[in-house]
Amino acid sequence: MPSLMGITLFVLVPFMDVVIRSFQTSITKEFNGLKNYISIFHNQAFHLAVKNTVQFTVVCLPILIFLSLFAAMAISQLREMKLLKSAFLLPMAVPAATLVLIWKMLFFQQGIFNKVLLTLGLKPIAFIDSGAAFWVLVLSYVWKNLGYTIVLWLAGILQISNSILEAGKVDGASPMETFLYIIIPNLKPTLYIITILSFLNSFKVFREAYLAAGSYPHESIYLLQHLFNNWFTNLEVDKMSASAVLIAALLFCVILFLQLLYEKDK
Amino acid sequence: MLKKLGLLLLYLTAFLICLPILLVLLGSLKSTRELVESLSPLLDDTNGMVNWTLLPLYPTLNHFFKLLFSTPSFFIVFWNSMKIVFCILTGQMFISVPAAWAFASFSFPFQKLLFTLYIILMLMPFQVIMLSSYLVLDSFHMLDTHRGIILPAIFSAYPVFIIYKSFHQIPKSLLEAARTDGASELYLFIHIGIPSGSSGILSALVLGFLEYWSLIEPPLAFLKDKSLWPLSLYLPEIGIEQSGMAFAASVITLTPAIFVFLIGQDYLEQGIMSSAVKE
């Protein structure tokens, strides 16, 4: 199995190496115990990055999941869904760099969005250099992932057999009741998968954030990915390895937890 | 009434979602003068605002000609991107199709554990494995080469997962029957596996193309030499002062992706759906 060899060579073995390094000093490679871990817990940049990343996830996951569920419910009622699906999926094909060009035009201090605000008699907003940058990032995330998530929901919705829905109708369920008591419970497994995938896709907003605002953006969007990138540039191996291990362990637990829920429901 | 309103809202959202793409397309046709005039407030921080009309006043293809015929650096990065994507996808096929087949058609010890491992690896973000990849590439002297980007990506777990899903749907009894009739494992793989798994393979290709065409993190971390950069990194380097070029380059970057998207949309959807469907 060449695939297994490749993965072992490029991912597993090096990761073990990183785990070992996380307990060593970066240059002399002496055993250092938990000192690296303790030092990142006292690191301010780490605090900020963790706070922002968590905040970003907590804000944008529910927005994305609910919006896409409603859109998917609406689309599933239609007979002709191809065109709409294409429109929603199209952003997947747009490279991050292209998006950034558009974002600059729309959201810079003198950009189109502020012009609209001015014409409406409102104050312009500094989208890139203030807390509003956070929301621009949320918007790009939702924009990019909406179609993908809609298709995931549709897969779940179309799997619900018609006979259950018909049975509900015969028993006199209103559309709202059908939705709450038949569709939602049947979509639970889909929800777990969507949560996992959207969570992991949320790490990819770094592309847009980095290309639009560079290594040190406004502090509201300074994410873990920025921190890693900057540590990497400065070759701070000890901090990087310790936090990589921490994050990998955390993600591992989250994934396992969601998978357990999923198995239990299946 | 409510239903019509909802439908209207849906179409409106769909339109808004496609609007940015339209802006870039039309922007690339604008003349340099028009772009300078309308974007100048972005450059010199005066109090004026961007003055953007949707349609170009004097449509021109100048920027495209300039970019394609008199900007050699663009040419280089374009082919860098093509090379990287093409090599990754070809390599992935050679590695991940047999791996997926092994997962779907044989049973071996620790199979379930190994598959879970693949899923977890597939889901790890780049930042977590960045340092370990760097150390490996360094020890193989592959930093600052295209090989350093291509090789690790070839062994990605994602295509294995997608293709596995389509192999998994082949009824086990069919394989058993063919085995009793004396078909070799290779024969099974080529004559039953590949044809019935073709939709999964195509899904993996489409998803892979879109992913690697806008690859940012690995080249950013592992390629210091800018002449090796792919389009996706080169594009933001064109400043807004050369907005015509930036727009045209964006459109050219967008074109292959949209093209693949339009051809492969059905496979794309199948690929996405396959990750949601229960086993």
PDB file of C-alpha atoms in Angstrom, chain A residues 1-7 9-15 17-18 21 70-71 74-75 77-78 80 82-106 108-116 118 124 143-144 146-149 151-156 158-159 186 189-190 193 196-197 200 203-204 206-207 210-211 224-226 228-229 232 235-238 240-241 244-245 247-249 251-252 255-256 259 262-263 266, chain B residues 3 6-7 10-11 13-18 20-21 23-24 39 41-52 94-96 98-99 102-103 108 112 114 116-125 127-137 140 142 151-152 155-158 160 207 210-211 213-218 220-222 224 231-233 235-236 238 240 243 246-247 249-251 253-254 257-258 261-262 265-266 268-270 272-273 275-279:
ATOM      1  CA  MET A   1       0.000   0.000   0.000  1.00  0.00           C
ATOM      2  CA  PRO A   2       1.962   2.996  -1.305  1.00  0.00           C
ATOM      3  CA  SER A   3      -0.706   5.330   0.046  1.00  0.00           C
ATOM      4  CA  LEU A   4      -0.092   4.192   3.587  1.00  0.00           C
ATOM      5  CA  MET A   5       3.663   4.481   3.145  1.00  0.00           C
ATOM      6  CA  GLY A   6       3.338   7.994   1.807  1.00  0.00           C
ATOM      7  CA  ILE A   7       1.099   9.110   4.622  1.00  0.00           C
ATOM      8  CA  LEU A   9       6.411   9.170   5.669  1.00  0.00           C
ATOM      9  CA  PHE A  10       4.954  12.629   5.147  1.00  0.00           C
ATOM     10  CA  VAL A  11       2.533  12.963   8.019  1.00  0.00           C
ATOM     11  CA  LEU A  12       2.701  10.409  10.793  1.00  0.00           C
ATOM     12  CA  VAL A  13       6.434  10.099  11.409  1.00  0.00           C
ATOM     13  CA  PRO A  14       7.086  13.845  11.216  1.00  0.00           C
ATOM     14  CA  PHE A  15       4.183  14.474  13.532  1.00  0.00           C
ATOM     15  CA  ASP A  17       8.872  14.098  15.730  1.00  0.00           C
ATOM     16  CA  VAL A  18       6.938  17.285  16.475  1.00  0.00           C
ATOM     17  CA  ARG A  21      10.133  18.362  19.993  1.00  0.00           C
ATOM     18  CA  PHE A  70     -33.386  27.193   5.116  1.00  0.00           C
ATOM     19  CA  ALA A  71     -32.073  27.558   1.600  1.00  0.00           C
ATOM     20  CA  ALA A  74     -36.663  25.917  -0.004  1.00  0.00           C
ATOM     21  CA  ILE A  75     -34.673  24.484  -2.888  1.00  0.00           C
ATOM     22  CA  GLN A  77     -39.436  22.067  -2.748  1.00  0.00           C
ATOM     23  CA  LEU A  78     -38.620  23.180  -6.273  1.00  0.00           C
ATOM     24  CA  GLU A  80     -36.019  22.863 -11.147  1.00  0.00           C
ATOM     25  CA  LYS A  82     -30.134  22.961 -11.064  1.00  0.00           C
ATOM     26  CA  LEU A  83     -29.696  26.672 -11.847  1.00  0.00           C
ATOM     27  CA  LEU A  84     -30.002  27.772  -8.234  1.00  0.00           C
ATOM     28  CA  LYS A  85     -27.575  25.131  -7.057  1.00  0.00           C
ATOM     29  CA  SER A  86     -25.054  26.256  -9.657  1.00  0.00           C
ATOM     30  CA  ALA A  87     -25.379  29.850  -8.514  1.00  0.00           C
ATOM     31  CA  PHE A  88     -24.820  28.920  -4.874  1.00  0.00           C
ATOM     32  CA  LEU A  89     -21.918  26.589  -5.664  1.00  0.00           C
ATOM     33  CA  LEU A  90     -20.101  28.990  -7.971  1.00  0.00           C
ATOM     34  CA  PRO A  91     -18.047  30.669  -5.196  1.00  0.00           C
ATOM     35  CA  MET A  92     -16.271  27.349  -4.671  1.00  0.00           C
ATOM     36  CA  ALA A  93     -14.592  27.939  -8.009  1.00  0.00           C
ATOM     37  CA  VAL A  94     -13.412  31.458  -7.157  1.00  0.00           C
ATOM     38  CA  PRO A  95      -9.777  31.518  -6.021  1.00  0.00           C
ATOM     39  CA  ALA A  96      -9.129  33.419  -2.801  1.00  0.00           C
ATOM     40  CA  ALA A  97      -6.944  35.942  -4.596  1.00  0.00           C
ATOM     41  CA  THR A  98      -9.765  36.964  -6.934  1.00  0.00           C
ATOM     42  CA  LEU A  99     -12.110  37.376  -4.022  1.00  0.00           C
ATOM     43  CA  VAL A 100      -9.636  39.624  -2.253  1.00  0.00           C
ATOM     44  CA  LEU A 101      -9.530  41.993  -5.220  1.00  0.00           C
ATOM     45  CA  ILE A 102     -13.291  42.328  -5.072  1.00  0.00           C
ATOM     46  CA  TRP A 103     -13.278  42.753  -1.314  1.00  0.00           C
ATOM     47  CA  LYS A 104     -10.808  45.623  -1.619  1.00  0.00           C
ATOM     48  CA  MET A 105     -13.096  47.380  -4.055  1.00  0.00           C
ATOM     49  CA  LEU A 106     -16.160  46.843  -1.916  1.00  0.00           C
ATOM     50  CA  PHE A 108     -11.903  49.726   1.537  1.00  0.00           C
ATOM     51  CA  GLN A 109     -12.310  53.100   3.231  1.00  0.00           C
ATOM     52  CA  GLN A 110     -13.331  54.704  -0.053  1.00  0.00           C
ATOM     53  CA  GLY A 111     -14.943  51.568  -1.442  1.00  0.00           C
ATOM     54  CA  ILE A 112     -18.339  50.983  -2.945  1.00  0.00           C
ATOM     55  CA  PHE A 113     -19.982  49.890   0.287  1.00  0.00           C
ATOM     56  CA  ASN A 114     -19.041  53.048   2.126  1.00  0.00           C
ATOM     57  CA  LYS A 115     -20.223  55.091  -0.805  1.00  0.00           C
ATOM     58  CA  VAL A 116     -23.654  53.541  -0.470  1.00  0.00           C
ATOM     59  CA  LEU A 118     -22.675  57.905   2.584  1.00  0.00           C
ATOM     60  CA  PRO A 124     -18.635  55.178   6.558  1.00  0.00           C
ATOM     61  CA  TRP A 143     -20.255  33.305   0.848  1.00  0.00           C
ATOM     62  CA  LYS A 144     -17.713  30.641   0.038  1.00  0.00           C
ATOM     63  CA  LEU A 146     -23.023  28.302   1.544  1.00  0.00           C
ATOM     64  CA  GLY A 147     -23.392  26.263  -1.644  1.00  0.00           C
ATOM     65  CA  TYR A 148     -21.295  23.388  -0.339  1.00  0.00           C
ATOM     66  CA  THR A 149     -23.362  23.185   2.824  1.00  0.00           C
ATOM     67  CA  VAL A 151     -25.679  20.473  -1.155  1.00  0.00           C
ATOM     68  CA  LEU A 152     -24.826  18.524   2.014  1.00  0.00           C
ATOM     69  CA  TRP A 153     -28.232  19.356   3.503  1.00  0.00           C
ATOM     70  CA  LEU A 154     -29.964  18.434   0.252  1.00  0.00           C
ATOM     71  CA  ALA A 155     -28.269  15.045   0.350  1.00  0.00           C
ATOM     72  CA  GLY A 156     -29.786  14.532   3.782  1.00  0.00           C
ATOM     73  CA  LEU A 158     -33.541  13.805  -0.267  1.00  0.00           C
ATOM     74  CA  GLN A 159     -32.674  10.696   1.734  1.00  0.00           C
ATOM     75  CA  ASN A 186     -34.068  12.650  10.373  1.00  0.00           C
ATOM     76  CA  PRO A 189     -26.639  12.609  11.227  1.00  0.00           C
ATOM     77  CA  THR A 190     -26.297  15.143   8.436  1.00  0.00           C
ATOM     78  CA  ILE A 193     -21.183  15.843   9.347  1.00  0.00           C
ATOM     79  CA  ILE A 196     -17.381  18.788  11.307  1.00  0.00           C
ATOM     80  CA  LEU A 197     -16.824  19.846   7.710  1.00  0.00           C
ATOM     81  CA  LEU A 200     -12.630  22.460   9.409  1.00  0.00           C
ATOM     82  CA  PHE A 203      -9.637  27.241   9.076  1.00  0.00           C
ATOM     83  CA  LYS A 204      -9.370  28.075   5.407  1.00  0.00           C
ATOM     84  CA  PHE A 206      -6.943  32.356   6.621  1.00  0.00           C
ATOM     85  CA  ARG A 207      -6.400  32.573   2.878  1.00  0.00           C
ATOM     86  CA  TYR A 210      -3.952  36.837   4.873  1.00  0.00           C
ATOM     87  CA  LEU A 211      -4.221  38.000   1.285  1.00  0.00           C
ATOM     88  CA  LEU A 224      -4.396  31.031  15.147  1.00  0.00           C
ATOM     89  CA  GLN A 225      -3.383  30.592  11.526  1.00  0.00           C
ATOM     90  CA  HIS A 226      -1.699  34.014  11.527  1.00  0.00           C
ATOM     91  CA  PHE A 228       1.366  29.873  13.298  1.00  0.00           C
ATOM     92  CA  ASN A 229       2.469  31.596  10.151  1.00  0.00           C
ATOM     93  CA  PHE A 232       6.929  29.745  11.341  1.00  0.00           C
ATOM     94  CA  LEU A 235      11.260  29.569  13.269  1.00  0.00           C
ATOM     95  CA  GLU A 236      10.023  29.389  16.846  1.00  0.00           C
ATOM     96  CA  VAL A 237       9.969  25.627  16.787  1.00  0.00           C
ATOM     97  CA  ASP A 238       9.314  25.071  20.485  1.00  0.00           C
ATOM     98  CA  MET A 240       4.913  25.855  17.289  1.00  0.00           C
ATOM     99  CA  SER A 241       5.313  22.220  18.135  1.00  0.00           C
ATOM    100  CA  ALA A 244       0.403  22.110  17.099  1.00  0.00           C
ATOM    101  CA  VAL A 245       0.188  19.156  19.463  1.00  0.00           C
ATOM    102  CA  ILE A 247      -4.584  21.861  18.656  1.00  0.00           C
ATOM    103  CA  ALA A 248      -4.287  18.437  17.063  1.00  0.00           C
ATOM    104  CA  ALA A 249      -5.323  16.863  20.366  1.00  0.00           C
ATOM    105  CA  LEU A 251      -9.463  18.655  17.170  1.00  0.00           C
ATOM    106  CA  PHE A 252      -9.057  14.942  17.654  1.00  0.00           C
ATOM    107  CA  ILE A 255     -14.016  14.944  15.894  1.00  0.00           C
ATOM    108  CA  LEU A 256     -14.218  11.826  18.042  1.00  0.00           C
ATOM    109  CA  GLN A 259     -18.423  10.837  15.612  1.00  0.00           C
ATOM    110  CA  TYR A 262     -23.184  10.254  14.998  1.00  0.00           C
ATOM    111  CA  GLU A 263     -22.719   6.526  15.630  1.00  0.00           C
ATOM    112  CA  LYS A 266     -27.303   5.872  13.357  1.00  0.00           C
TER     113      LYS A 266
ATOM    114  CA  LYS B   3     -43.963  31.013  -1.128  1.00  0.00           C
ATOM    115  CA  GLY B   6     -39.432  33.138  -0.408  1.00  0.00           C
ATOM    116  CA  LEU B   7     -38.592  32.156  -3.950  1.00  0.00           C
ATOM    117  CA  LEU B  10     -33.784  32.818  -2.876  1.00  0.00           C
ATOM    118  CA  TYR B  11     -33.128  34.092  -6.386  1.00  0.00           C
ATOM    119  CA  THR B  13     -29.494  35.800  -2.725  1.00  0.00           C
ATOM    120  CA  ALA B  14     -28.261  33.674  -5.601  1.00  0.00           C
ATOM    121  CA  PHE B  15     -27.802  36.819  -7.674  1.00  0.00           C
ATOM    122  CA  LEU B  16     -25.949  38.621  -4.877  1.00  0.00           C
ATOM    123  CA  ILE B  17     -23.674  35.618  -4.520  1.00  0.00           C
ATOM    124  CA  CYS B  18     -22.740  35.735  -8.189  1.00  0.00           C
ATOM    125  CA  PRO B  20     -18.731  39.697  -7.238  1.00  0.00           C
ATOM    126  CA  ILE B  21     -17.808  37.423 -10.121  1.00  0.00           C
ATOM    127  CA  LEU B  23     -17.908  42.703 -11.165  1.00  0.00           C
ATOM    128  CA  VAL B  24     -14.521  41.187 -11.938  1.00  0.00           C
ATOM    129  CA  LEU B  39     -10.272  53.715  -8.432  1.00  0.00           C
ATOM    130  CA  PRO B  41      -9.551  57.429  -4.350  1.00  0.00           C
ATOM    131  CA  LEU B  42      -8.301  54.033  -3.196  1.00  0.00           C
ATOM    132  CA  LEU B  43      -4.755  55.043  -4.085  1.00  0.00           C
ATOM    133  CA  ASP B  44      -4.159  58.536  -2.838  1.00  0.00           C
ATOM    134  CA  ASP B  45      -6.427  58.651   0.204  1.00  0.00           C
ATOM    135  CA  THR B  46      -8.268  61.732  -0.973  1.00  0.00           C
ATOM    136  CA  ASN B  47     -11.786  62.297   0.187  1.00  0.00           C
ATOM    137  CA  GLY B  48     -13.418  61.184  -3.039  1.00  0.00           C
ATOM    138  CA  MET B  49     -15.156  57.859  -3.291  1.00  0.00           C
ATOM    139  CA  VAL B  50     -14.791  55.045  -5.727  1.00  0.00           C
ATOM    140  CA  ASN B  51     -16.949  55.749  -8.706  1.00  0.00           C
ATOM    141  CA  TRP B  52     -17.853  52.409 -10.173  1.00  0.00           C
ATOM    142  CA  PHE B  94      -2.116   6.482  -8.881  1.00  0.00           C
ATOM    143  CA  ILE B  95      -2.005   6.471  -5.106  1.00  0.00           C
ATOM    144  CA  SER B  96      -5.531   6.965  -3.879  1.00  0.00           C
ATOM    145  CA  PRO B  98      -5.748   1.572  -5.286  1.00  0.00           C
ATOM    146  CA  ALA B  99      -5.831   2.624  -1.633  1.00  0.00           C
ATOM    147  CA  ALA B 102      -8.068  -1.872  -0.814  1.00  0.00           C
ATOM    148  CA  PHE B 103     -10.289  -0.321   1.841  1.00  0.00           C
ATOM    149  CA  PHE B 108      -7.418  -6.809   6.738  1.00  0.00           C
ATOM    150  CA  LYS B 112     -11.568   0.225  10.696  1.00  0.00           C
ATOM    151  CA  LEU B 114      -6.863   2.768   9.828  1.00  0.00           C
ATOM    152  CA  THR B 116     -10.685   6.408  11.042  1.00  0.00           C
ATOM    153  CA  LEU B 117      -7.073   7.549  11.004  1.00  0.00           C
ATOM    154  CA  TYR B 118      -7.470   8.571   7.353  1.00  0.00           C
ATOM    155  CA  ILE B 119     -10.591  10.562   8.149  1.00  0.00           C
ATOM    156  CA  ILE B 120      -8.877  12.374  10.983  1.00  0.00           C
ATOM    157  CA  LEU B 121      -5.844  13.134   8.818  1.00  0.00           C
ATOM    158  CA  MET B 122      -8.109  14.404   6.094  1.00  0.00           C
ATOM    159  CA  LEU B 123      -9.677  16.817   8.526  1.00  0.00           C
ATOM    160  CA  MET B 124      -6.507  18.245  10.097  1.00  0.00           C
ATOM    161  CA  PRO B 125      -5.909  21.848   9.021  1.00  0.00           C
ATOM    162  CA  GLN B 127      -1.337  24.787  10.239  1.00  0.00           C
ATOM    163  CA  VAL B 128      -1.217  21.768  12.508  1.00  0.00           C
ATOM    164  CA  ILE B 129       1.023  19.760  10.196  1.00  0.00           C
ATOM    165  CA  MET B 130       2.941  22.737   8.789  1.00  0.00           C
ATOM    166  CA  LEU B 131       5.953  22.337  11.051  1.00  0.00           C
ATOM    167  CA  SER B 132       6.219  18.601  10.566  1.00  0.00           C
ATOM    168  CA  SER B 133       5.966  18.951   6.789  1.00  0.00           C
ATOM    169  CA  TYR B 134       8.659  21.597   6.884  1.00  0.00           C
ATOM    170  CA  LEU B 135      11.025  19.326   8.772  1.00  0.00           C
ATOM    171  CA  VAL B 136      10.473  16.446   6.349  1.00  0.00           C
ATOM    172  CA  LEU B 137      10.883  18.579   3.258  1.00  0.00           C
ATOM    173  CA  PHE B 140      14.753  15.615   1.788  1.00  0.00           C
ATOM    174  CA  MET B 142      12.788  19.639  -1.197  1.00  0.00           C
ATOM    175  CA  LEU B 151       4.611  15.106  -3.174  1.00  0.00           C
ATOM    176  CA  PRO B 152       2.873  15.613   0.186  1.00  0.00           C
ATOM    177  CA  PHE B 155      -0.642  11.404  -0.424  1.00  0.00           C
ATOM    178  CA  SER B 156      -3.638  13.395   0.741  1.00  0.00           C
ATOM    179  CA  ALA B 157      -6.325  11.298   2.432  1.00  0.00           C
ATOM    180  CA  TYR B 158      -9.270  13.219   0.999  1.00  0.00           C
ATOM    181  CA  VAL B 160      -9.105   8.142  -0.829  1.00  0.00           C
ATOM    182  CA  LEU B 207     -12.864  18.797  -5.922  1.00  0.00           C
ATOM    183  CA  LEU B 210     -10.705  23.544  -7.247  1.00  0.00           C
ATOM    184  CA  GLU B 211      -8.715  23.000  -4.067  1.00  0.00           C
ATOM    185  CA  TRP B 213      -5.901  25.726  -8.100  1.00  0.00           C
ATOM    186  CA  SER B 214      -6.251  28.206  -5.270  1.00  0.00           C
ATOM    187  CA  LEU B 215      -3.607  26.665  -3.058  1.00  0.00           C
ATOM    188  CA  ILE B 216      -2.161  29.276  -0.703  1.00  0.00           C
ATOM    189  CA  GLU B 217      -0.674  27.941   2.494  1.00  0.00           C
ATOM    190  CA  PRO B 218       1.933  25.347   1.407  1.00  0.00           C
ATOM    191  CA  LEU B 220       3.519  30.454   0.981  1.00  0.00           C
ATOM    192  CA  ALA B 221       5.346  28.489   3.636  1.00  0.00           C
ATOM    193  CA  PHE B 222       7.666  26.368   1.520  1.00  0.00           C
ATOM    194  CA  LYS B 224      10.807  31.373  -1.070  1.00  0.00           C
ATOM    195  CA  LEU B 231      -0.998  32.079  -9.710  1.00  0.00           C
ATOM    196  CA  SER B 232      -2.926  32.158  -6.470  1.00  0.00           C
ATOM    197  CA  LEU B 233       0.009  33.771  -4.667  1.00  0.00           C
ATOM    198  CA  LEU B 235      -2.204  37.567  -8.097  1.00  0.00           C
ATOM    199  CA  PRO B 236      -2.351  39.663  -4.898  1.00  0.00           C
ATOM    200  CA  ILE B 238      -0.229  42.956  -8.639  1.00  0.00           C
ATOM    201  CA  ILE B 240      -4.246  48.112  -7.327  1.00  0.00           C
ATOM    202  CA  SER B 243      -5.819  47.444 -11.640  1.00  0.00           C
ATOM    203  CA  ALA B 246      -5.089  42.694 -11.738  1.00  0.00           C
ATOM    204  CA  PHE B 247      -8.602  42.311 -13.109  1.00  0.00           C
ATOM    205  CA  ALA B 249      -5.228  38.211 -14.265  1.00  0.00           C
ATOM    206  CA  SER B 250      -8.138  37.451 -11.953  1.00  0.00           C
ATOM    207  CA  VAL B 251     -10.338  36.553 -14.885  1.00  0.00           C
ATOM    208  CA  THR B 253      -7.234  32.608 -12.967  1.00  0.00           C
ATOM    209  CA  LEU B 254     -10.950  32.214 -12.663  1.00  0.00           C
ATOM    210  CA  ALA B 257     -11.749  26.869 -12.361  1.00  0.00           C
ATOM    211  CA  ILE B 258     -15.124  27.928 -13.747  1.00  0.00           C
ATOM    212  CA  PHE B 261     -16.811  23.658 -12.396  1.00  0.00           C
ATOM    213  CA  LEU B 262     -19.276  23.813 -15.290  1.00  0.00           C
ATOM    214  CA  GLN B 265     -20.771  20.171 -11.555  1.00  0.00           C
ATOM    215  CA  ASP B 266     -22.678  16.911 -11.304  1.00  0.00           C
ATOM    216  CA  LEU B 268     -18.828  17.925  -7.726  1.00  0.00           C
ATOM    217  CA  GLU B 269     -22.265  17.592  -6.160  1.00  0.00           C
ATOM    218  CA  GLN B 270     -21.935  13.812  -5.958  1.00  0.00           C
ATOM    219  CA  ILE B 272     -19.934  16.599  -1.707  1.00  0.00           C
ATOM    220  CA  MET B 273     -22.986  14.464  -1.130  1.00  0.00           C
ATOM    221  CA  SER B 275     -19.396  12.733   2.381  1.00  0.00           C
ATOM    222  CA  ALA B 276     -22.857  13.290   3.863  1.00  0.00           C
ATOM    223  CA  VAL B 277     -24.442   9.953   3.044  1.00  0.00           C
ATOM    224  CA  LYS B 278     -24.467   7.261   5.687  1.00  0.00           C
ATOM    225  CA  GLU B 279     -22.407   4.200   5.047  1.00  0.00           C
TER     226      GLU B 279
END
